[in-house]
mmCIF file of C-alpha atoms in Angstrom:
data_model
loop_
_atom_site.group_PDB
_atom_site.id
_atom_site.type_symbol
_atom_site.label_atom_id
_atom_site.label_comp_id
_atom_site.label_asym_id
_atom_site.label_seq_id
_atom_site.Cartn_x
_atom_site.Cartn_y
_atom_site.Cartn_z
ATOM 1 C CA MET Y 1 -74.884 108.827 -100.467
ATOM 2 C CA THR Y 2 -75.908 105.210 -99.911
ATOM 3 C CA ALA Y 3 -75.761 102.161 -102.110
ATOM 4 C CA GLU Y 4 -79.498 102.374 -102.463
ATOM 5 C CA SER Y 5 -79.330 105.976 -103.627
ATOM 6 C CA GLU Y 6 -76.691 105.011 -106.178
ATOM 7 C CA LYS Y 7 -79.102 102.606 -107.763
ATOM 8 C CA ALA Y 8 -81.967 105.047 -107.675
ATOM 9 C CA PRO Y 9 -82.618 106.782 -111.000
ATOM 10 C CA VAL Y 10 -82.106 110.513 -111.149
ATOM 11 C CA ALA Y 11 -84.917 112.638 -112.499
ATOM 12 C CA VAL Y 12 -83.836 114.775 -115.431
ATOM 13 C CA GLY Y 13 -87.089 116.461 -116.136
ATOM 14 C CA SER Y 14 -90.612 115.345 -116.944
ATOM 15 C CA ARG Y 15 -92.797 115.561 -119.959
ATOM 16 C CA ALA Y 16 -96.532 115.259 -120.088
ATOM 17 C CA GLY Y 17 -97.676 111.920 -121.369
ATOM 18 C CA VAL Y 18 -94.348 110.125 -120.790
ATOM 19 C CA PRO Y 19 -94.740 107.244 -118.321
ATOM 20 C CA ASP Y 20 -92.662 107.486 -115.138
ATOM 21 C CA TRP Y 21 -91.090 104.063 -115.717
ATOM 22 C CA LEU Y 22 -89.918 105.151 -119.176
ATOM 23 C CA ARG Y 23 -88.356 108.355 -117.837
ATOM 24 C CA ARG Y 24 -86.610 106.384 -115.109
ATOM 25 C CA ALA Y 25 -85.330 103.815 -117.574
ATOM 26 C CA ALA Y 26 -83.972 106.545 -119.823
ATOM 27 C CA THR Y 27 -81.779 107.860 -117.009
ATOM 28 C CA LEU Y 28 -80.118 104.555 -116.169
ATOM 29 C CA ASN Y 29 -76.453 104.616 -117.161
ATOM 30 C CA GLU Y 30 -76.361 100.839 -117.516
ATOM 31 C CA LEU Y 31 -79.280 100.899 -119.950
ATOM 32 C CA TRP Y 32 -77.665 103.420 -122.286
ATOM 33 C CA THR Y 33 -74.330 101.617 -122.120
ATOM 34 C CA PHE Y 34 -76.036 98.337 -122.948
ATOM 35 C CA VAL Y 35 -77.782 99.975 -125.900
ATOM 36 C CA ILE Y 36 -74.381 101.062 -127.234
ATOM 37 C CA LEU Y 37 -73.017 97.531 -126.807
ATOM 38 C CA LEU Y 38 -76.058 96.045 -128.526
ATOM 39 C CA ALA Y 39 -75.735 98.539 -131.407
ATOM 40 C CA LEU Y 40 -72.102 97.513 -131.932
ATOM 41 C CA VAL Y 41 -73.033 93.832 -132.003
ATOM 42 C CA VAL Y 42 -75.815 94.465 -134.526
ATOM 43 C CA PHE Y 43 -73.571 96.647 -136.711
ATOM 44 C CA PHE Y 44 -70.719 94.143 -136.925
ATOM 45 C CA THR Y 45 -73.118 91.224 -137.380
ATOM 46 C CA ILE Y 46 -74.640 92.989 -140.400
ATOM 47 C CA ALA Y 47 -71.246 94.175 -141.713
ATOM 48 C CA ALA Y 48 -69.749 90.681 -141.498
ATOM 49 C CA PRO Y 49 -72.606 88.168 -141.729
ATOM 50 C CA GLY Y 50 -71.600 84.711 -140.592
ATOM 51 C CA LYS Y 51 -68.179 85.920 -139.455
ATOM 52 C CA PHE Y 52 -68.986 87.931 -136.343
ATOM 53 C CA PHE Y 53 -70.726 86.920 -133.120
ATOM 54 C CA THR Y 54 -70.154 83.238 -133.709
ATOM 55 C CA THR Y 55 -69.761 80.903 -130.742
ATOM 56 C CA TYR Y 56 -66.006 81.112 -131.175
ATOM 57 C CA ASP Y 57 -66.073 84.911 -131.247
ATOM 58 C CA ILE Y 58 -68.223 85.116 -128.128
ATOM 59 C CA THR Y 59 -65.889 82.761 -126.241
ATOM 60 C CA GLN Y 60 -62.771 84.628 -127.337
ATOM 61 C CA ILE Y 61 -64.266 88.016 -126.469
ATOM 62 C CA ALA Y 62 -65.203 86.743 -123.006
ATOM 63 C CA VAL Y 63 -61.764 85.203 -122.384
ATOM 64 C CA ASN Y 64 -59.933 88.296 -123.628
ATOM 65 C CA ALA Y 65 -62.107 90.524 -121.449
ATOM 66 C CA ALA Y 66 -61.787 88.401 -118.287
ATOM 67 C CA ILE Y 67 -58.596 89.959 -116.921
ATOM 68 C CA TYR Y 68 -59.701 93.491 -117.785
ATOM 69 C CA LEU Y 69 -63.010 92.810 -116.070
ATOM 70 C CA VAL Y 70 -61.248 91.800 -112.848
ATOM 71 C CA LEU Y 71 -59.087 94.929 -113.029
ATOM 72 C CA GLY Y 72 -62.149 97.003 -113.915
ATOM 73 C CA VAL Y 73 -63.971 95.905 -110.768
ATOM 74 C CA GLY Y 74 -61.160 97.277 -108.620
ATOM 75 C CA MET Y 75 -60.904 100.442 -110.692
ATOM 76 C CA THR Y 76 -64.634 101.019 -110.230
ATOM 77 C CA PHE Y 77 -64.164 101.305 -106.469
ATOM 78 C CA VAL Y 78 -61.152 103.608 -106.904
ATOM 79 C CA ILE Y 79 -62.836 105.969 -109.360
ATOM 80 C CA ILE Y 80 -66.028 106.119 -107.296
ATOM 81 C CA THR Y 81 -63.903 107.656 -104.495
ATOM 82 C CA ALA Y 82 -62.851 110.340 -107.039
ATOM 83 C CA GLY Y 83 -59.455 108.657 -107.332
ATOM 84 C CA ILE Y 84 -57.531 107.008 -110.143
ATOM 85 C CA ASP Y 85 -54.936 104.248 -110.433
ATOM 86 C CA LEU Y 86 -52.553 104.458 -113.385
ATOM 87 C CA SER Y 87 -50.237 101.783 -111.996
ATOM 88 C CA ILE Y 88 -52.376 98.682 -112.457
ATOM 89 C CA GLY Y 89 -50.469 97.326 -115.475
ATOM 90 C CA SER Y 90 -47.127 97.673 -113.700
ATOM 91 C CA VAL Y 91 -48.498 96.203 -110.467
ATOM 92 C CA LEU Y 92 -49.791 93.231 -112.464
ATOM 93 C CA VAL Y 93 -46.316 92.797 -113.980
ATOM 94 C CA LEU Y 94 -44.584 93.072 -110.593
ATOM 95 C CA ALA Y 95 -46.937 90.521 -109.029
ATOM 96 C CA ALA Y 96 -46.466 88.181 -112.000
ATOM 97 C CA VAL Y 97 -42.672 88.508 -111.775
ATOM 98 C CA ALA Y 98 -42.677 87.790 -108.029
ATOM 99 C CA ALA Y 99 -44.864 84.707 -108.492
ATOM 100 C CA GLY Y 100 -42.995 83.644 -111.622
ATOM 101 C CA GLU Y 101 -39.564 83.850 -109.981
ATOM 102 C CA TYR Y 102 -40.762 81.638 -107.143
ATOM 103 C CA ASN Y 103 -42.146 79.125 -109.636
ATOM 104 C CA ILE Y 104 -38.902 79.089 -111.631
ATOM 105 C CA HIS Y 105 -36.887 78.159 -108.535
ATOM 106 C CA HIS Y 106 -39.383 75.558 -107.335
ATOM 107 C CA GLY Y 107 -39.915 73.282 -110.300
ATOM 108 C CA GLY Y 108 -40.625 75.600 -113.232
ATOM 109 C CA PRO Y 109 -43.282 74.323 -115.651
ATOM 110 C CA ALA Y 110 -43.311 70.957 -113.859
ATOM 111 C CA SER Y 111 -44.044 72.461 -110.431
ATOM 112 C CA GLY Y 112 -46.854 70.917 -108.414
ATOM 113 C CA TRP Y 113 -50.089 72.280 -107.017
ATOM 114 C CA GLY Y 114 -48.447 73.312 -103.765
ATOM 115 C CA THR Y 115 -46.109 75.640 -105.644
ATOM 116 C CA VAL Y 116 -49.030 76.916 -107.725
ATOM 117 C CA ALA Y 117 -50.885 77.840 -104.526
ATOM 118 C CA ILE Y 118 -47.849 79.620 -103.060
ATOM 119 C CA CYS Y 119 -47.323 81.525 -106.320
ATOM 120 C CA ALA Y 120 -50.947 82.678 -106.259
ATOM 121 C CA VAL Y 121 -50.585 83.870 -102.653
ATOM 122 C CA ILE Y 122 -47.377 85.725 -103.557
ATOM 123 C CA ALA Y 123 -49.045 87.504 -106.480
ATOM 124 C CA LEU Y 124 -52.055 88.495 -104.383
ATOM 125 C CA ALA Y 125 -49.877 89.649 -101.477
ATOM 126 C CA VAL Y 126 -47.543 91.726 -103.668
ATOM 127 C CA GLY Y 127 -50.464 93.380 -105.437
ATOM 128 C CA THR Y 128 -52.335 94.103 -102.208
ATOM 129 C CA ALA Y 129 -49.249 95.502 -100.467
ATOM 130 C CA TRP Y 130 -48.409 97.791 -103.382
ATOM 131 C CA GLY Y 131 -51.979 99.033 -103.673
ATOM 132 C CA ALA Y 132 -52.268 99.631 -99.920
ATOM 133 C CA LEU Y 133 -48.959 101.515 -99.918
ATOM 134 C CA GLN Y 134 -50.257 103.827 -102.616
ATOM 135 C CA GLY Y 135 -53.441 104.248 -100.618
ATOM 136 C CA VAL Y 136 -51.446 105.281 -97.551
ATOM 137 C CA VAL Y 137 -49.607 107.948 -99.551
ATOM 138 C CA VAL Y 138 -52.883 109.228 -101.020
ATOM 139 C CA ALA Y 139 -54.655 109.259 -97.658
ATOM 140 C CA SER Y 140 -51.958 110.482 -95.281
ATOM 141 C CA GLY Y 141 -49.661 112.401 -97.607
ATOM 142 C CA LYS Y 142 -52.531 114.238 -99.304
ATOM 143 C CA VAL Y 143 -50.797 113.627 -102.637
ATOM 144 C CA PRO Y 144 -53.167 113.492 -105.638
ATOM 145 C CA PRO Y 145 -53.879 109.886 -106.715
ATOM 146 C CA LEU Y 146 -52.839 110.743 -110.272
ATOM 147 C CA ILE Y 147 -49.308 111.598 -109.102
ATOM 148 C CA VAL Y 148 -49.043 108.744 -106.595
ATOM 149 C CA THR Y 149 -50.090 106.059 -109.042
ATOM 150 C CA LEU Y 150 -48.093 107.562 -111.898
ATOM 151 C CA GLY Y 151 -45.035 107.230 -109.665
ATOM 152 C CA GLY Y 152 -46.181 103.751 -108.685
ATOM 153 C CA LEU Y 153 -46.441 102.818 -112.351
ATOM 154 C CA GLY Y 154 -42.780 103.586 -112.967
ATOM 155 C CA ALA Y 155 -41.516 102.203 -109.664
ATOM 156 C CA ALA Y 156 -43.323 98.847 -109.917
ATOM 157 C CA LEU Y 157 -42.215 98.332 -113.507
ATOM 158 C CA GLY Y 158 -38.651 99.328 -112.626
ATOM 159 C CA ILE Y 159 -38.468 96.800 -109.788
ATOM 160 C CA ALA Y 160 -39.821 94.079 -112.072
ATOM 161 C CA GLU Y 161 -37.211 94.915 -114.710
ATOM 162 C CA LEU Y 162 -34.409 94.955 -112.127
ATOM 163 C CA ALA Y 163 -35.468 91.514 -110.894
ATOM 164 C CA THR Y 164 -35.514 90.005 -114.388
ATOM 165 C CA GLY Y 165 -32.983 92.095 -116.302
ATOM 166 C CA GLY Y 166 -35.851 93.389 -118.408
ATOM 167 C CA GLN Y 167 -36.455 89.953 -119.932
ATOM 168 C CA ASP Y 168 -39.449 87.672 -119.484
ATOM 169 C CA PRO Y 169 -38.158 84.669 -117.502
ATOM 170 C CA ALA Y 170 -38.769 81.175 -118.867
ATOM 171 C CA GLY Y 171 -40.766 78.710 -116.799
ATOM 172 C CA ALA Y 172 -42.736 81.373 -114.916
ATOM 173 C CA ALA Y 173 -45.971 79.367 -114.901
ATOM 174 C CA SER Y 174 -46.776 75.810 -113.960
ATOM 175 C CA THR Y 175 -48.271 73.522 -116.563
ATOM 176 C CA HIS Y 176 -50.929 72.646 -113.984
ATOM 177 C CA LEU Y 177 -51.959 76.306 -113.752
ATOM 178 C CA GLN Y 178 -52.108 76.726 -117.509
ATOM 179 C CA ASN Y 179 -54.009 73.506 -118.188
ATOM 180 C CA SER Y 180 -56.611 74.318 -115.532
ATOM 181 C CA LEU Y 181 -57.260 78.035 -115.156
ATOM 182 C CA GLY Y 182 -55.613 79.009 -118.439
ATOM 183 C CA PHE Y 183 -57.182 76.556 -120.887
ATOM 184 C CA GLY Y 184 -59.636 74.496 -118.851
ATOM 185 C CA LYS Y 185 -63.411 74.661 -119.124
ATOM 186 C CA LEU Y 186 -66.413 73.766 -116.995
ATOM 187 C CA LEU Y 187 -69.489 72.758 -118.971
ATOM 188 C CA GLY Y 188 -67.940 74.436 -122.005
ATOM 189 C CA ILE Y 189 -67.287 77.726 -120.180
ATOM 190 C CA PRO Y 190 -63.599 78.696 -119.752
ATOM 191 C CA TRP Y 191 -62.412 78.853 -116.141
ATOM 192 C CA MET Y 192 -61.030 82.329 -116.840
ATOM 193 C CA VAL Y 193 -64.543 83.557 -117.587
ATOM 194 C CA ILE Y 194 -65.999 81.783 -114.557
ATOM 195 C CA LEU Y 195 -63.398 83.325 -112.235
ATOM 196 C CA ALA Y 196 -64.022 86.798 -113.628
ATOM 197 C CA ALA Y 197 -67.775 86.313 -113.230
ATOM 198 C CA VAL Y 198 -67.403 85.199 -109.596
ATOM 199 C CA VAL Y 199 -65.178 88.179 -108.752
ATOM 200 C CA THR Y 200 -67.633 90.510 -110.453
ATOM 201 C CA ALA Y 201 -70.625 89.069 -108.612
ATOM 202 C CA ILE Y 202 -68.923 89.228 -105.210
ATOM 203 C CA PHE Y 203 -67.690 92.792 -105.468
ATOM 204 C CA GLY Y 204 -70.827 93.945 -107.243
ATOM 205 C CA ALA Y 205 -72.721 92.813 -104.143
ATOM 206 C CA VAL Y 206 -70.129 94.462 -101.890
ATOM 207 C CA LEU Y 207 -70.590 97.804 -103.633
ATOM 208 C CA ALA Y 208 -74.359 97.637 -103.803
ATOM 209 C CA ALA Y 209 -75.322 96.032 -100.508
ATOM 210 C CA THR Y 210 -72.656 96.501 -97.837
ATOM 211 C CA ARG Y 211 -71.420 99.281 -95.577
ATOM 212 C CA PHE Y 212 -68.070 99.194 -97.368
ATOM 213 C CA GLY Y 213 -69.787 99.985 -100.655
ATOM 214 C CA GLU Y 214 -71.946 102.636 -99.020
ATOM 215 C CA HIS Y 215 -68.900 104.377 -97.582
ATOM 216 C CA THR Y 216 -67.091 104.158 -100.923
ATOM 217 C CA LEU Y 217 -69.931 105.936 -102.690
ATOM 218 C CA ALA Y 218 -70.280 108.504 -99.903
ATOM 219 C CA ILE Y 219 -66.583 109.394 -99.896
ATOM 220 C CA GLY Y 220 -66.661 110.065 -103.615
ATOM 221 C CA SER Y 221 -69.769 112.183 -103.259
ATOM 222 C CA ASN Y 222 -68.856 114.316 -100.231
ATOM 223 C CA PRO Y 223 -65.715 113.362 -98.265
ATOM 224 C CA ALA Y 224 -66.061 116.312 -95.873
ATOM 225 C CA ALA Y 225 -69.531 115.202 -94.805
ATOM 226 C CA VAL Y 226 -68.286 111.632 -94.407
ATOM 227 C CA ARG Y 227 -65.523 112.823 -92.065
ATOM 228 C CA ARG Y 228 -68.047 114.776 -90.014
ATOM 229 C CA ALA Y 229 -70.095 111.589 -89.730
ATOM 230 C CA GLY Y 230 -67.126 109.913 -88.075
ATOM 231 C CA ILE Y 231 -66.156 107.611 -90.929
ATOM 232 C CA PRO Y 232 -62.336 107.200 -91.232
ATOM 233 C CA VAL Y 233 -61.883 108.355 -94.827
ATOM 234 C CA GLY Y 234 -58.129 107.770 -94.914
ATOM 235 C CA ARG Y 235 -58.413 104.199 -93.663
ATOM 236 C CA HIS Y 236 -61.126 103.479 -96.174
ATOM 237 C CA LEU Y 237 -59.038 104.810 -99.056
ATOM 238 C CA VAL Y 238 -56.188 102.510 -98.042
ATOM 239 C CA LYS Y 239 -58.617 99.593 -98.228
ATOM 240 C CA VAL Y 240 -59.917 100.672 -101.634
ATOM 241 C CA TYR Y 241 -56.443 100.976 -103.146
ATOM 242 C CA GLY Y 242 -55.467 97.721 -101.441
ATOM 243 C CA LEU Y 243 -58.467 96.083 -103.118
ATOM 244 C CA MET Y 244 -57.298 97.427 -106.473
ATOM 245 C CA GLY Y 245 -53.869 95.926 -105.823
ATOM 246 C CA LEU Y 246 -55.397 92.612 -104.765
ATOM 247 C CA LEU Y 247 -57.298 92.360 -108.039
ATOM 248 C CA ALA Y 248 -54.181 93.366 -109.994
ATOM 249 C CA GLY Y 249 -52.442 90.453 -108.268
ATOM 250 C CA LEU Y 250 -55.292 88.165 -109.279
ATOM 251 C CA GLY Y 251 -54.961 89.521 -112.812
ATOM 252 C CA ALA Y 252 -51.281 88.490 -112.686
ATOM 253 C CA VAL Y 253 -52.255 84.913 -111.804
ATOM 254 C CA MET Y 254 -54.767 84.880 -114.662
ATOM 255 C CA TRP Y 255 -52.168 86.284 -117.068
ATOM 256 C CA LEU Y 256 -49.604 83.627 -116.117
ATOM 257 C CA ALA Y 257 -52.279 80.970 -116.547
ATOM 258 C CA SER Y 258 -53.226 82.229 -119.994
ATOM 259 C CA TYR Y 259 -49.845 83.083 -121.478
ATOM 260 C CA GLY Y 260 -47.276 81.317 -119.305
ATOM 261 C CA THR Y 261 -45.069 84.416 -119.160
ATOM 262 C CA THR Y 262 -44.844 87.722 -117.330
ATOM 263 C CA SER Y 263 -45.055 89.900 -120.498
ATOM 264 C CA ILE Y 264 -43.118 92.725 -118.861
ATOM 265 C CA ALA Y 265 -43.491 95.028 -121.878
ATOM 266 C CA GLY Y 266 -47.074 94.068 -122.641
ATOM 267 C CA HIS Y 267 -49.092 96.044 -120.097
ATOM 268 C CA SER Y 268 -48.343 99.681 -120.845
ATOM 269 C CA THR Y 269 -51.912 100.413 -121.943
ATOM 270 C CA ASP Y 270 -53.786 98.330 -119.356
ATOM 271 C CA ASN Y 271 -54.666 101.454 -117.390
ATOM 272 C CA LEU Y 272 -56.152 103.146 -120.468
ATOM 273 C CA LYS Y 273 -58.222 100.093 -121.359
ATOM 274 C CA VAL Y 274 -59.538 99.594 -117.838
ATOM 275 C CA ILE Y 275 -60.311 103.253 -117.164
ATOM 276 C CA THR Y 276 -62.065 103.441 -120.542
ATOM 277 C CA ALA Y 277 -64.241 100.465 -119.645
ATOM 278 C CA VAL Y 278 -65.139 101.824 -116.210
ATOM 279 C CA VAL Y 279 -66.026 105.288 -117.529
ATOM 280 C CA LEU Y 280 -68.009 103.789 -120.395
ATOM 281 C CA GLY Y 281 -69.933 101.822 -117.778
ATOM 282 C CA GLY Y 282 -71.188 105.058 -116.210
ATOM 283 C CA THR Y 283 -68.789 105.476 -113.291
ATOM 284 C CA SER Y 284 -68.106 109.179 -112.900
ATOM 285 C CA LEU Y 285 -64.503 110.397 -112.917
ATOM 286 C CA PHE Y 286 -65.687 113.039 -110.440
ATOM 287 C CA GLY Y 287 -66.623 110.328 -107.938
ATOM 288 C CA GLY Y 288 -69.758 109.363 -106.053
ATOM 289 C CA ARG Y 289 -71.460 107.414 -108.834
ATOM 290 C CA GLY Y 290 -70.876 104.066 -110.488
ATOM 291 C CA SER Y 291 -71.728 100.386 -110.509
ATOM 292 C CA VAL Y 292 -70.006 97.087 -111.204
ATOM 293 C CA LEU Y 293 -72.803 96.151 -113.611
ATOM 294 C CA GLY Y 294 -71.986 99.205 -115.704
ATOM 295 C CA THR Y 295 -68.308 98.222 -115.694
ATOM 296 C CA VAL Y 296 -69.182 94.748 -116.978
ATOM 297 C CA ILE Y 297 -70.945 96.288 -119.960
ATOM 298 C CA GLY Y 298 -68.188 98.869 -120.370
ATOM 299 C CA VAL Y 299 -65.487 96.187 -120.529
ATOM 300 C CA PHE Y 300 -67.253 94.419 -123.377
ATOM 301 C CA ILE Y 301 -67.685 97.538 -125.529
ATOM 302 C CA PRO Y 302 -63.949 97.879 -126.391
ATOM 303 C CA ALA Y 303 -63.672 94.073 -126.618
ATOM 304 C CA VAL Y 304 -66.519 93.871 -129.137
ATOM 305 C CA LEU Y 305 -65.253 96.958 -130.951
ATOM 306 C CA THR Y 306 -61.747 95.523 -131.328
ATOM 307 C CA THR Y 307 -62.963 92.096 -132.453
ATOM 308 C CA GLY Y 308 -65.480 93.601 -134.858
ATOM 309 C CA LEU Y 309 -62.914 95.884 -136.473
ATOM 310 C CA ILE Y 310 -60.583 92.927 -136.964
ATOM 311 C CA VAL Y 311 -63.367 90.891 -138.557
ATOM 312 C CA ILE Y 312 -64.229 93.637 -141.056
ATOM 313 C CA GLY Y 313 -60.548 94.141 -141.872
ATOM 314 C CA VAL Y 314 -59.780 97.493 -140.250
ATOM 315 C CA GLN Y 315 -56.083 98.092 -139.480
ATOM 316 C CA GLN Y 316 -55.028 97.523 -135.881
ATOM 317 C CA TYR Y 317 -53.917 101.147 -135.491
ATOM 318 C CA TRP Y 318 -57.472 102.350 -136.091
ATOM 319 C CA GLN Y 319 -58.642 100.143 -133.237
ATOM 320 C CA ASP Y 320 -56.592 102.181 -130.765
ATOM 321 C CA VAL Y 321 -57.915 105.401 -132.298
ATOM 322 C CA ALA Y 322 -61.499 104.184 -131.948
ATOM 323 C CA VAL Y 323 -61.058 103.201 -128.287
ATOM 324 C CA GLY Y 324 -59.428 106.560 -127.507
ATOM 325 C CA VAL Y 325 -62.238 108.498 -129.166
ATOM 326 C CA VAL Y 326 -64.840 106.473 -127.299
ATOM 327 C CA LEU Y 327 -63.121 107.314 -123.994
ATOM 328 C CA VAL Y 328 -63.096 111.065 -124.708
ATOM 329 C CA VAL Y 329 -66.761 110.997 -125.726
ATOM 330 C CA ALA Y 330 -67.689 109.060 -122.581
ATOM 331 C CA VAL Y 331 -65.915 111.568 -120.328
ATOM 332 C CA TYR Y 332 -67.561 114.476 -122.163
ATOM 333 C CA ILE Y 333 -71.007 112.963 -121.694
ATOM 334 C CA ASP Y 334 -70.249 112.343 -118.016
ATOM 335 C CA GLN Y 335 -69.254 115.985 -117.575
ATOM 336 C CA MET Y 336 -72.433 117.171 -119.256
ATOM 337 C CA ARG Y 337 -74.529 114.952 -116.979
ATOM 338 C CA ARG Y 338 -72.708 116.351 -113.940
ATOM 339 C CA LYS Y 339 -73.386 119.938 -114.981
ATOM 340 C CA THR Y 340 -77.043 119.066 -115.585
ATOM 341 C CA ARG Y 341 -77.353 117.601 -112.078
ATOM 342 C CA GLU Y 342 -75.697 120.671 -110.548
ATOM 343 C CA ARG Y 343 -78.160 123.004 -112.275
ATOM 344 C CA ALA Y 344 -81.143 120.908 -111.216
#
């Protein structure tokens, strides 16, 4: 499978009198996902007139979704290869702890830009190394990604807790980092949102228009055929999981910038949220199909849903129930589509 074939609509049957462009549009995963997002916005706008979808709400939704969008981009590549990464929340914590500990011992909140840069490199390096290590185990050890990353989840969190005594260290982020990336804006747009948008655009292009993206899609579709074509599947998987780790490290930098702390106990459901967003965006858990554009839309569905439920006064516990139900429904629909394609 190529990047071009990924973008090509799949015929699901024809009906007399229905224009070809309309049939093609109806099969686009991104279109249906966007319709769901639009329906949620309309529903909450009507349910809470003047209180939902204000400029403030839009900004907060975008800022809150920024880190999950960065993580979602990496998860899109992983899931397209028919893999999974349950460890992303713990890897984010480990990278944040590593960067935070360096910052604490080199000036704390008053540390300069040089320390900020080194902290960012540390977070990115720790995340990339952990992700690549998991990729090596998946590729060479033939251990299912679910098991590898489940073990990685516990191991990364355990190391972070050992390094900090299980407590969030004070002074983990520089004031410079928080005032710029965390709270700063460019032309009224938060830097967090701009960074997430840049990452999304870059890796969206990588998936859609490069050999790396083409190989990622092909491996998820038919790894045996890819091996016969001479493509090193194992090496590519290491790169994909390394990319996921890299973006988890970037998520750690963004988290430190936003909250100024490592939040060791605050990332236990990151994997659920990110996987939900990616699957909602049309990426198949069976591999071989997906797009970064779909993930962008998928990330905003839970974000809008959560914000809308808060605005209309629904208890927080129901928000988690709603997101969980949406995930199950999305996977069910994906499975039905897969069976339909197999029968065709």
